[in-house]
Amino acid sequence: MKIRVGQGYDVHRWVEGRPCILGGIEIESAKGPLGHSDADLVCHVICDALLGATNLRNIGFHFSDKDPQWKGVSSTALLTRVLEMIREKGWKVGNVDVTIILDQPKLNPHIPAMQANLAQVMAVDLDQITLKATTSEGMGFVGRGEGISAMAVALITAE
């Protein structure tokens, strides 16, 4: 069996009045991440980790924010396409581990719904998706409420 590991990192600015979609789930919040797509940075970091593990560059290469076809698109659709790409190369998801860094809103009550949604989108078992939320303890752009960041690690396997 062959295995590979990839990592992803993403940052988005918070803006007033924009929906906060994370892991394909809308989270109640006065602010949401700014982006060309729906700005779901949980899906974005998973995409980057999977693309990196497969040596297929990154999300911006495949879904440019200069391309109008991706304007407002659901990031779960981008994730679905990335999964097709890695499967075309003979790989499958082993597991993904995501850490979301933000001080507000609190995500722990939403993690089970996000995990279940991602498992469905990715066609994997719940225990193959780990989601964690942490704060920045009030420091930096995240602590000042200016933005949100996330990172992910993905393991992929092939026979």
GROMACS .gro file of C-alpha atoms in nm:
model
  159
    1MET     CA    1   0.000   0.000   0.000
    2LYS     CA    2   0.119   0.352  -0.084
    3ILE     CA    3   0.046   0.648   0.143
    4ARG     CA    4   0.099   1.020   0.111
    5VAL     CA    5   0.037   1.317   0.337
    6GLY     CA    6  -0.053   1.674   0.242
    7GLN     CA    7  -0.122   1.988   0.438
    8GLY     CA    8  -0.339   2.293   0.379
    9TYR     CA    9  -0.361   2.641   0.530
   10ASP     CA   10  -0.603   2.924   0.461
   11VAL     CA   11  -0.696   3.265   0.598
   12HIS     CA   12  -1.002   3.480   0.526
   13ARG     CA   13  -1.096   3.829   0.636
   14TRP     CA   14  -1.420   3.864   0.837
   15VAL     CA   15  -1.684   4.095   0.686
   16GLU     CA   16  -2.018   4.210   0.825
   17GLY     CA   17  -2.335   4.066   0.675
   18ARG     CA   18  -2.173   3.776   0.491
   19PRO     CA   19  -2.282   3.419   0.574
   20CYS     CA   20  -2.041   3.214   0.784
   21ILE     CA   21  -2.022   2.876   0.612
   22LEU     CA   22  -1.777   2.626   0.757
   23GLY     CA   23  -1.765   2.259   0.667
   24GLY     CA   24  -2.067   2.319   0.443
   25ILE     CA   25  -2.280   2.428   0.741
   26GLU     CA   26  -2.405   2.784   0.795
   27ILE     CA   27  -2.302   2.905   1.140
   28GLU     CA   28  -2.496   3.189   1.301
   29SER     CA   29  -2.265   3.489   1.308
   30ALA     CA   30  -2.278   3.865   1.241
   31LYS     CA   31  -1.966   3.824   1.026
   32GLY     CA   32  -1.860   3.576   0.763
   33PRO     CA   33  -1.541   3.500   0.572
   34LEU     CA   34  -1.478   3.708   0.260
   35GLY     CA   35  -1.396   3.516  -0.056
   36HIS     CA   36  -1.465   3.457  -0.424
   37SER     CA   37  -1.657   3.135  -0.354
   38ASP     CA   38  -1.871   3.090  -0.042
   39ALA     CA   39  -1.537   3.126   0.145
   40ASP     CA   40  -1.573   2.801   0.340
   41LEU     CA   41  -1.213   2.781   0.453
   42VAL     CA   42  -1.266   2.439   0.617
   43CYS     CA   43  -1.337   2.293   0.273
   44HIS     CA   44  -1.053   2.502   0.128
   45VAL     CA   45  -0.789   2.362   0.363
   46ILE     CA   46  -0.911   2.007   0.305
   47CYS     CA   47  -0.889   2.066  -0.071
   48ASP     CA   48  -0.535   2.201  -0.038
   49ALA     CA   49  -0.425   1.913   0.184
   50LEU     CA   50  -0.568   1.654  -0.060
   51LEU     CA   51  -0.426   1.831  -0.365
   52GLY     CA   52  -0.086   1.861  -0.196
   53ALA     CA   53  -0.080   1.493  -0.104
   54THR     CA   54  -0.159   1.406  -0.466
   55ASN     CA   55   0.098   1.655  -0.603
   56LEU     CA   56  -0.177   1.846  -0.787
   57ARG     CA   57  -0.075   2.196  -0.673
   58ASN     CA   58  -0.338   2.394  -0.478
   59ILE     CA   59  -0.697   2.513  -0.477
   60GLY     CA   60  -0.610   2.852  -0.630
   61PHE     CA   61  -0.447   2.681  -0.928
   62HIS     CA   62  -0.758   2.475  -1.008
   63PHE     CA   63  -1.030   2.724  -0.899
   64SER     CA   64  -0.887   3.071  -0.959
   65ASP     CA   65  -1.056   3.368  -0.794
   66LYS     CA   66  -1.009   3.543  -1.131
   67ASP     CA   67  -1.243   3.291  -1.300
   68PRO     CA   68  -1.609   3.401  -1.287
   69GLN     CA   69  -1.736   3.042  -1.299
   70TRP     CA   70  -1.625   2.999  -0.936
   71LYS     CA   71  -1.789   3.322  -0.811
   72GLY     CA   72  -2.016   3.232  -0.518
   73VAL     CA   73  -1.979   2.857  -0.573
   74SER     CA   74  -2.028   2.623  -0.278
   75SER     CA   75  -1.692   2.506  -0.151
   76THR     CA   76  -1.839   2.160  -0.103
   77ALA     CA   77  -1.868   2.151  -0.484
   78LEU     CA   78  -1.496   2.237  -0.505
   79LEU     CA   79  -1.420   1.962  -0.254
   80THR     CA   80  -1.627   1.715  -0.457
   81ARG     CA   81  -1.424   1.802  -0.768
   82VAL     CA   82  -1.095   1.765  -0.579
   83LEU     CA   83  -1.205   1.421  -0.459
   84GLU     CA   84  -1.276   1.324  -0.821
   85MET     CA   85  -0.929   1.447  -0.916
   86ILE     CA   86  -0.749   1.240  -0.652
   87ARG     CA   87  -0.958   0.932  -0.735
   88GLU     CA   88  -0.867   0.973  -1.103
   89LYS     CA   89  -0.502   0.944  -0.990
   90GLY     CA   90  -0.581   0.620  -0.802
   91TRP     CA   91  -0.588   0.766  -0.449
   92LYS     CA   92  -0.851   0.760  -0.176
   93VAL     CA   93  -0.891   0.949   0.149
   94GLY     CA   94  -0.742   0.785   0.456
   95ASN     CA   95  -0.830   1.067   0.694
   96VAL     CA   96  -0.827   1.444   0.732
   97ASP     CA   97  -0.754   1.645   1.046
   98VAL     CA   98  -0.861   2.011   1.050
   99THR     CA   99  -0.794   2.285   1.306
  100ILE     CA  100  -0.999   2.605   1.281
  101ILE     CA  101  -0.861   2.912   1.458
  102LEU     CA  102  -1.112   3.180   1.559
  103ASP     CA  103  -1.226   3.352   1.877
  104GLN     CA  104  -1.590   3.401   1.772
  105PRO     CA  105  -1.831   3.245   1.699
  106LYS     CA  106  -1.784   2.939   1.917
  107LEU     CA  107  -1.777   2.629   1.695
  108ASN     CA  108  -1.785   2.333   1.933
  109PRO     CA  109  -2.167   2.301   1.921
  110HIS     CA  110  -2.149   2.289   1.538
  111ILE     CA  111  -1.863   2.043   1.495
  112PRO     CA  112  -2.080   1.727   1.486
  113ALA     CA  113  -2.298   1.871   1.205
  114MET     CA  114  -1.991   1.992   1.014
  115GLN     CA  115  -1.823   1.653   1.054
  116ALA     CA  116  -2.134   1.466   0.939
  117ASN     CA  117  -2.175   1.694   0.637
  118LEU     CA  118  -1.812   1.660   0.534
  119ALA     CA  119  -1.822   1.282   0.575
  120GLN     CA  120  -2.125   1.271   0.345
  121VAL     CA  121  -1.967   1.503   0.086
  122MET     CA  122  -1.642   1.306   0.094
  123ALA     CA  123  -1.815   0.965   0.105
  124VAL     CA  124  -1.607   0.856   0.405
  125ASP     CA  125  -1.682   0.740   0.758
  126LEU     CA  126  -1.724   0.997   1.036
  127ASP     CA  127  -1.408   0.876   1.206
  128GLN     CA  128  -1.204   0.974   0.900
  129ILE     CA  129  -1.282   1.343   0.960
  130THR     CA  130  -1.138   1.521   1.264
  131LEU     CA  131  -1.245   1.881   1.326
  132LYS     CA  132  -1.107   2.093   1.608
  133ALA     CA  133  -1.163   2.457   1.697
  134THR     CA  134  -0.925   2.668   1.900
  135THR     CA  135  -0.884   3.036   1.979
  136SER     CA  136  -0.590   3.268   1.936
  137GLU     CA  137  -0.628   3.384   2.298
  138GLY     CA  138  -0.711   3.734   2.174
  139MET     CA  139  -0.382   3.775   1.986
  140GLY     CA  140  -0.318   3.878   1.626
  141PHE     CA  141  -0.567   3.937   1.346
  142VAL     CA  142  -0.782   3.644   1.463
  143GLY     CA  143  -0.793   3.773   1.821
  144ARG     CA  144  -0.885   4.122   1.702
  145GLY     CA  145  -1.180   3.972   1.512
  146GLU     CA  146  -1.036   4.065   1.172
  147GLY     CA  147  -1.022   3.715   1.029
  148ILE     CA  148  -1.029   3.340   1.061
  149SER     CA  149  -0.770   3.078   0.976
  150ALA     CA  150  -0.757   2.701   0.944
  151MET     CA  151  -0.509   2.426   0.871
  152ALA     CA  152  -0.549   2.064   0.768
  153VAL     CA  153  -0.352   1.748   0.720
  154ALA     CA  154  -0.474   1.473   0.488
  155LEU     CA  155  -0.360   1.115   0.450
  156ILE     CA  156  -0.434   0.946   0.119
  157THR     CA  157  -0.380   0.583   0.024
  158ALA     CA  158  -0.349   0.372  -0.290
  159GLU     CA  159  -0.302  -0.001  -0.349
   0.00000   0.00000   0.00000
